[in-house]
Amino acid sequence: MGGLITSSIARKVAMALSGLFLVFFLLQHFTINFTSLFSAEVFNEISHFMGRNPVVQFVLQPVLIFGVVFHFIMGFILELKNRSARSVKYAKYDGGANASWMSRNMILSGLVILAFLGLHFYDFWVPEIAYKYINHLPEDATRYYGELAHKFESPVRTLLYVISFVFLGLHLWHGFASSFQSVGFNNKFSVAATKFAKAFSIVIPLGFIIVAVFHFFNH
Amino acid sequence: MNLTLKIWRQQDATATGKIVDYRVTGIEGDMSFLEMLDVLNEQLIHKGEEPVVFDHDCREGICGMCSLQINGEPHGPDRGVTTCQLHMRKFKDGDTIYIEPFRAKAFPVVKDLMVDRSAFDRIQHAGGYVSVNTSGNTIDANAIPINKDDADDAFAAATCIGCGACVAACKNASAMLFTSAKVSQYALLPQGQVEATDRVLAMVNQMDEEGFGNCTNTGACEIECPKGISLENIARMNREYLKASAKG
């Protein structure tokens, strides 16, 4: 079983499973954010539930953070190992002749997403933790929509979010469909699964962009 | 046609190599790429210079010996062919062509364009075989009924000639397409079931020990493979590996 932890295939499967977990989280996050386009009350209600439910706060949130950290660290480890597998580079290398830009630049799109997560945590997670656990401010189930809308008053922040979501889409374009192959799923259903993954990688980031741009123009 | 060649020259495995420019003349479109190099070498010998070392054997596209990275692609710009089956009609008079050895830490350069691909042999030795009792009562393989789809897939996997283009094309220098083809050709057949668990664990372990990179599913290997080995084999190897690991 030792090889199951250290082998190239085990690491590949671990990357795929953590990626699939994050894809599921993205869908859930997007669904909540999307409600803010239609109803401040519904958005506040769901956000308040997520912010106060002990299972979400003390079980799901740590699992999510672990999933994010694991995905990034494993990604960096694999990138370093892969770079060392070709110590002398080609004088001429036509990577675009046989592989998509997205598949060849997962580390780049991943780094942009990592930088975005820093901004996103600074914008929402840090103030939320300070509100609840440092400043011990009273519960206010109506504050979430206002906080969201306020963040997107800044054109710079809105632009940074839009750019980050574009890179998220590029990352998902290869990563989501690729995860099926990594876990050994390649059969007559693969074409449909890949189409679904490609559609997801467009629709979800585009939806996040719509939410950001909507609140920018709506303030 | 007359061409400018930018060729990797390296005296031996320990020397530092570099790209050297050559001018080759009198090349016909019907010549193969290796014949073009033969012409270059004749011209170099006439000038008293050292000819370029490159691998070749059958020159019929079946042995997997030729191994050149041509203009940034293994076996050049054509699809489904080895370097020996690439013809000069794919190029134009006056073209500049980069010619380099397949690059991977696990494929060290021996000299110029020749690399040592014995890492593939060691992966094969680790488990790419079936143990058959040849004491006189061997069962004819054709006597065992096999599903036609499985037989076809096993045959397709077995057409891998081990040229190393998959490693050369992969941005990570991964050998998963080669290893998975060798795992698959046995995993699909009843004769391969007895040693299936040990085989995949040993071959993947050897692949990792050789220093190949990790597969990130770019698909470059499948596109550049002269025999069209499918990515389905890598998914199958992943399944076989997980199944074998679970068995312990």
XYZ file of C-alpha atoms in Angstrom:
467
model
C 0.000 0.000 0.000
C 3.068 2.282 0.324
C 3.007 2.956 -3.384
C -0.557 4.106 -3.107
C 0.706 7.190 -1.274
C 3.873 8.004 -3.196
C 3.370 6.672 -6.723
C 2.777 8.931 -9.703
C -0.657 7.413 -10.304
C -1.726 7.827 -6.667
C -0.757 11.501 -6.751
C -2.584 11.944 -10.016
C -5.734 10.381 -8.557
C -5.389 12.513 -5.418
C -5.189 15.650 -7.572
C -8.267 14.554 -9.483
C -10.341 13.735 -6.390
C -9.439 16.984 -4.614
C -10.224 18.840 -7.842
C -13.615 17.152 -8.145
C -14.358 18.074 -4.533
C -13.524 21.727 -5.294
C -15.702 21.611 -8.405
C -18.615 20.506 -6.230
C -17.874 23.352 -3.819
C -17.769 25.845 -6.703
C -21.238 24.757 -7.804
C -22.588 25.273 -4.301
C -20.861 28.672 -3.942
C -22.119 29.789 -7.330
C -25.696 28.751 -6.553
C -25.700 30.880 -3.390
C -24.073 33.874 -5.098
C -26.470 33.679 -8.014
C -29.470 34.171 -5.699
C -28.124 37.677 -4.972
C -29.155 38.692 -8.499
C -32.794 38.057 -7.716
C -33.381 38.421 -3.980
C -31.375 40.087 -1.209
C -33.561 38.292 1.347
C -32.871 34.816 -0.011
C -29.135 35.566 -0.291
C -29.072 36.879 3.299
C -31.006 33.882 4.578
C -28.697 31.314 2.956
C -25.557 33.254 3.907
C -26.705 33.526 7.511
C -27.375 29.796 7.614
C -23.932 29.041 6.161
C -22.266 31.504 8.520
C -23.892 30.194 11.687
C -24.457 26.490 11.107
C -21.904 24.610 13.257
C -21.621 21.714 10.760
C -20.790 24.148 7.971
C -18.460 26.217 10.147
C -16.555 23.548 12.029
C -16.766 20.494 9.755
C -17.299 21.501 6.128
C -15.187 24.673 6.239
C -12.042 22.964 7.591
C -12.533 20.141 5.073
C -12.808 22.725 2.311
C -9.688 24.564 3.443
C -7.823 21.258 3.619
C -9.044 20.413 0.098
C -7.849 23.753 -1.283
C -4.454 23.599 0.461
C -3.954 19.948 -0.542
C -4.806 20.667 -4.193
C -2.336 23.552 -4.370
C 0.508 21.826 -2.533
C 0.141 18.622 -4.547
C -0.029 20.730 -7.720
C 3.267 22.427 -6.855
C 4.929 19.120 -5.914
C 3.899 17.543 -9.221
C 4.974 20.622 -11.181
C 8.455 20.524 -9.624
C 8.762 16.780 -10.251
C 7.599 17.183 -13.836
C 10.035 20.017 -14.511
C 12.903 17.931 -13.173
C 11.989 15.083 -15.538
C 13.413 17.111 -18.442
C 16.543 18.831 -17.215
C 17.715 19.957 -20.670
C 14.995 21.864 -22.509
C 14.319 21.692 -26.233
C 15.771 24.534 -28.314
C 12.488 24.455 -30.234
C 9.347 23.029 -28.661
C 5.976 23.300 -30.361
C 3.646 22.435 -27.476
C 0.671 23.988 -29.245
C 0.940 21.410 -32.039
C -0.401 18.607 -29.882
C -1.908 19.997 -26.669
C -4.183 22.872 -25.665
C -2.844 26.001 -23.968
C -5.070 25.235 -20.983
C -3.623 21.758 -20.483
C -0.043 23.051 -20.711
C -0.525 25.973 -18.333
C -2.448 24.558 -15.381
C 0.214 25.852 -12.992
C -0.170 29.380 -14.382
C -3.974 29.408 -14.147
C -3.653 27.759 -10.730
C -1.315 30.504 -9.506
C -3.757 33.190 -10.662
C -6.542 31.387 -8.786
C -4.305 31.141 -5.700
C -3.649 34.904 -5.842
C -7.369 35.469 -6.272
C -8.105 33.331 -3.218
C -5.810 35.608 -1.219
C -7.839 38.622 -2.336
C -11.125 36.793 -1.821
C -10.184 35.751 1.722
C -9.068 39.320 2.462
C -12.368 40.639 1.133
C -14.840 38.243 2.745
C -13.401 35.509 4.938
C -11.110 37.654 7.130
C -13.813 40.297 7.838
C -16.285 37.481 8.577
C -13.930 35.824 11.084
C -13.186 39.243 12.660
C -16.899 40.036 12.882
C -17.805 36.807 14.619
C -14.794 35.660 16.594
C -12.603 38.739 17.227
C -15.000 41.673 17.538
C -17.885 39.480 18.748
C -20.416 41.718 17.045
C -24.104 40.885 17.393
C -25.758 38.610 14.867
C -27.282 40.450 11.934
C -29.011 38.216 9.398
C -29.481 41.124 6.967
C -25.873 42.297 6.586
C -24.591 39.855 3.938
C -26.132 41.320 0.787
C -24.918 44.824 1.686
C -21.401 43.549 2.334
C -21.370 41.746 -1.021
C -22.699 44.725 -2.976
C -20.282 47.090 -1.224
C -17.238 45.080 -2.322
C -18.139 45.393 -5.982
C -18.421 49.175 -5.910
C -14.704 49.221 -6.757
C -14.004 48.912 -10.502
C -10.479 47.621 -9.802
C -11.737 44.848 -7.534
C -14.507 43.955 -9.991
C -11.967 43.775 -12.827
C -9.627 41.587 -10.752
C -12.518 39.240 -9.978
C -13.515 39.049 -13.650
C -9.940 38.272 -14.745
C -9.636 35.633 -12.018
C -12.874 33.959 -13.101
C -11.602 33.817 -16.682
C -8.527 31.952 -15.418
C -10.780 29.756 -13.279
C -12.630 28.833 -16.464
C -9.356 28.059 -18.261
C -8.249 25.890 -15.313
C -11.551 24.030 -15.234
C -11.590 23.578 -19.020
C -8.742 21.111 -18.758
C -8.871 20.109 -15.097
C -12.490 19.000 -14.731
C -12.598 16.732 -17.790
C -9.052 15.527 -17.078
C -10.055 14.338 -13.600
C -12.301 11.651 -15.128
C -9.351 10.210 -17.039
C -7.163 10.341 -13.926
C -9.542 8.242 -11.850
C -9.728 5.704 -14.656
C -13.052 6.762 -16.166
C -12.694 6.432 -19.928
C -15.543 4.582 -21.631
C -18.588 5.117 -23.860
C -19.888 7.795 -21.462
C -16.652 9.806 -21.552
C -17.676 11.990 -24.489
C -20.841 13.098 -22.685
C -18.957 13.575 -19.401
C -16.324 15.690 -21.135
C -18.985 17.841 -22.807
C -20.623 18.374 -19.416
C -17.270 19.335 -17.866
C -16.506 21.796 -20.676
C -19.974 23.358 -20.357
C -19.482 23.623 -16.576
C -16.123 25.344 -17.074
C -17.833 28.045 -19.136
C -21.157 28.426 -17.335
C -19.955 28.606 -13.723
C -17.118 31.149 -14.167
C -19.374 33.169 -16.475
C -22.053 33.113 -13.777
C -19.559 34.391 -11.193
C -18.572 37.166 -13.628
C -22.235 38.106 -14.092
C -22.695 38.348 -10.303
C -19.651 40.625 -9.920
C -20.542 42.845 -12.875
C -24.219 42.998 -11.839
C -23.350 44.358 -8.381
C -20.795 46.771 -9.874
C -23.434 48.371 -12.095
C -26.218 48.033 -9.521
C -24.697 50.036 -6.680
C 15.911 21.594 -52.273
C 18.503 23.235 -50.043
C 17.968 23.421 -46.304
C 19.456 24.932 -43.172
C 19.657 22.404 -40.351
C 20.066 23.320 -36.706
C 21.295 20.073 -35.189
C 22.119 19.177 -31.583
C 25.744 18.052 -31.395
C 27.060 16.423 -28.215
C 30.331 14.543 -28.040
C 29.233 12.030 -25.395
C 26.912 11.529 -22.435
C 28.928 13.761 -20.127
C 29.742 16.569 -22.569
C 27.753 19.773 -22.905
C 25.991 19.862 -26.240
C 24.927 22.738 -28.444
C 22.966 23.515 -31.590
C 25.187 23.674 -34.698
C 24.061 25.088 -38.059
C 24.548 23.077 -41.262
C 23.673 23.720 -44.882
C 22.551 20.628 -46.831
C 22.031 20.686 -50.604
C 20.481 18.491 -53.289
C 17.604 17.097 -51.199
C 14.713 15.488 -53.113
C 11.124 15.507 -51.868
C 10.904 11.716 -52.140
C 13.779 11.211 -49.716
C 12.936 10.164 -46.190
C 14.128 12.371 -43.349
C 16.815 9.825 -42.466
C 17.994 9.733 -46.096
C 18.316 13.503 -45.919
C 20.569 13.035 -42.868
C 22.531 10.398 -44.819
C 23.128 13.013 -47.533
C 24.202 15.537 -44.907
C 26.626 13.035 -43.392
C 28.141 12.248 -46.799
C 28.655 15.952 -47.374
C 30.208 16.311 -43.899
C 32.555 13.366 -44.520
C 33.632 14.862 -47.864
C 34.500 18.055 -46.002
C 36.431 16.093 -43.393
C 33.963 16.792 -40.614
C 32.477 14.304 -38.144
C 29.088 12.926 -39.276
C 25.984 13.349 -37.116
C 25.096 10.289 -35.009
C 21.436 9.265 -35.069
C 19.481 6.078 -34.288
C 17.854 3.979 -37.017
C 17.286 0.355 -37.908
C 14.437 -0.977 -40.069
C 13.549 2.283 -41.856
C 10.064 0.807 -42.370
C 8.274 2.446 -39.439
C 8.069 -0.683 -37.315
C 11.181 -0.958 -35.144
C 10.878 2.264 -33.137
C 14.582 3.067 -33.281
C 14.496 6.471 -34.970
C 13.893 9.118 -32.391
C 14.262 12.677 -33.585
C 12.576 15.808 -32.320
C 12.003 17.747 -35.534
C 10.916 21.380 -35.386
C 9.620 20.861 -31.861
C 7.655 17.651 -32.489
C 8.726 14.018 -32.092
C 8.998 12.385 -35.536
C 8.267 15.767 -37.116
C 5.131 17.489 -38.367
C 3.448 14.420 -39.924
C 0.981 12.264 -37.954
C 1.055 8.489 -37.470
C 4.586 8.041 -38.797
C 8.062 7.557 -37.419
C 10.982 9.740 -38.504
C 12.040 7.205 -41.142
C 8.601 7.482 -42.765
C 8.628 11.290 -42.776
C 9.389 12.509 -46.267
C 11.132 15.677 -47.298
C 8.161 16.730 -49.403
C 6.744 17.963 -46.084
C 9.371 20.720 -46.185
C 10.108 23.557 -48.596
C 13.276 24.726 -50.263
C 15.048 27.177 -47.970
C 13.436 25.873 -44.770
C 15.274 25.895 -41.470
C 14.784 22.645 -39.513
C 15.610 22.086 -35.854
C 16.738 18.513 -35.144
C 17.195 17.480 -31.512
C 17.302 14.240 -29.530
C 14.249 13.133 -27.538
C 14.604 14.989 -24.253
C 14.019 13.376 -20.856
C 16.137 12.796 -17.772
C 15.329 9.088 -18.206
C 16.556 9.206 -21.852
C 20.166 10.432 -21.499
C 21.915 11.484 -24.688
C 24.558 8.976 -25.822
C 25.950 11.126 -28.627
C 24.455 13.846 -30.859
C 20.894 12.715 -31.652
C 21.130 9.226 -30.155
C 19.563 8.654 -26.728
C 19.584 5.711 -24.343
C 16.011 4.402 -24.073
C 16.837 1.340 -22.000
C 14.563 2.755 -19.281
C 11.715 1.378 -21.413
C 13.375 -2.059 -21.416
C 13.609 -2.007 -17.619
C 9.915 -1.105 -17.320
C 9.107 -3.998 -19.639
C 11.347 -6.362 -17.678
C 9.592 -5.386 -14.445
C 6.347 -7.051 -15.525
C 5.586 -6.774 -19.218
C 5.328 -10.497 -19.829
C 3.242 -13.580 -19.055
C 4.726 -16.707 -17.517
C 3.906 -19.662 -19.745
C 4.650 -23.283 -18.934
C 6.509 -24.573 -21.968
C 7.087 -28.086 -20.652
C 5.258 -29.696 -23.556
C 1.607 -29.245 -22.634
C 1.280 -25.552 -23.577
C -2.280 -24.592 -24.466
C -2.662 -22.943 -27.852
C -3.622 -19.302 -27.266
C -6.239 -19.577 -30.002
C -8.062 -22.257 -27.992
C -9.110 -19.670 -25.390
C -12.264 -17.708 -26.380
C -11.710 -13.949 -26.116
C -14.214 -11.161 -26.614
C -13.521 -9.560 -30.012
C -13.480 -5.997 -28.623
C -10.980 -6.990 -25.926
C -8.817 -8.792 -28.458
C -8.840 -5.739 -30.746
C -7.995 -3.362 -27.876
C -5.197 -5.652 -26.672
C -3.801 -5.835 -30.198
C -4.007 -2.047 -30.594
C -2.093 -1.606 -27.324
C 0.475 -4.180 -28.400
C 1.297 -2.181 -31.550
C 3.313 0.215 -29.373
C 6.877 0.071 -30.736
C 8.423 1.772 -27.720
C 9.969 4.591 -29.739
C 9.601 7.107 -26.898
C 7.722 9.779 -28.864
C 5.153 9.893 -26.042
C 7.882 10.876 -23.570
C 9.409 13.351 -26.009
C 6.073 15.032 -26.724
C 4.872 15.237 -23.127
C 5.678 18.514 -21.429
C 6.353 16.442 -18.289
C 8.409 13.735 -20.047
C 5.905 11.176 -18.769
C 6.081 7.543 -19.882
C 2.513 6.680 -18.956
C 1.322 6.048 -22.515
C 4.095 3.503 -23.123
C 3.690 1.812 -19.732
C -0.087 1.754 -19.992
C 0.049 0.162 -23.444
C 2.253 -2.613 -22.088
C -0.010 -3.067 -19.054
C -3.156 -3.012 -21.180
C -2.121 -5.592 -23.741
C -2.025 -8.160 -20.923
C -4.768 -6.767 -18.680
C -7.296 -7.287 -21.483
C -6.462 -10.939 -22.092
C -7.122 -14.007 -19.928
C -3.461 -15.038 -20.196
C -2.479 -11.843 -18.400
C -4.778 -12.181 -15.417
C -2.585 -14.426 -13.242
C 0.141 -11.799 -12.862
C -2.094 -8.735 -13.310
C -1.715 -7.386 -9.769
C 2.064 -7.741 -9.546
C 2.543 -6.574 -13.119
C 0.957 -3.145 -12.862
C 2.501 -2.385 -9.471
C 5.985 -3.402 -10.623
C 5.829 -1.593 -13.956
C 4.497 1.660 -12.478
C 7.080 1.474 -9.702
C 9.869 0.995 -12.264
C 8.478 3.851 -14.365
C 8.627 6.147 -11.332
C 12.131 4.998 -10.396
C 13.421 5.812 -13.876
C 12.590 9.482 -13.277
C 9.858 10.035 -15.834
C 7.412 12.867 -15.118
C 3.787 12.624 -14.152
C 0.914 12.497 -16.642
C -1.287 15.607 -16.674
C -3.583 14.406 -19.448
C -2.530 16.956 -22.061
C -3.040 14.280 -24.724
C 0.152 15.256 -26.599
C 1.443 11.673 -26.399
C -1.600 10.214 -28.146
C -1.397 12.780 -30.957
C 2.335 12.287 -31.554
C 2.346 8.487 -31.185
C 3.238 6.969 -34.586
C 1.040 3.967 -33.774
C -1.956 5.899 -32.443
C -1.872 4.344 -28.956
C -4.990 5.611 -27.182
C -5.260 7.525 -23.902
C -7.835 4.885 -22.906
C -4.844 2.735 -21.998
C -3.724 5.255 -19.354
C -7.209 5.262 -17.789
C -7.113 1.450 -17.816
C -3.687 1.411 -16.159
C -4.939 3.835 -13.489
C -7.862 1.471 -12.778
C -5.602 -1.575 -12.738
C -3.187 0.193 -10.409
C -5.867 1.260 -7.939
C -7.380 -2.219 -8.020
C -3.977 -3.839 -7.448
C -3.121 -1.401 -4.623
C -6.388 -2.166 -2.876
C -5.561 -5.887 -3.035
C -2.204 -5.087 -1.390
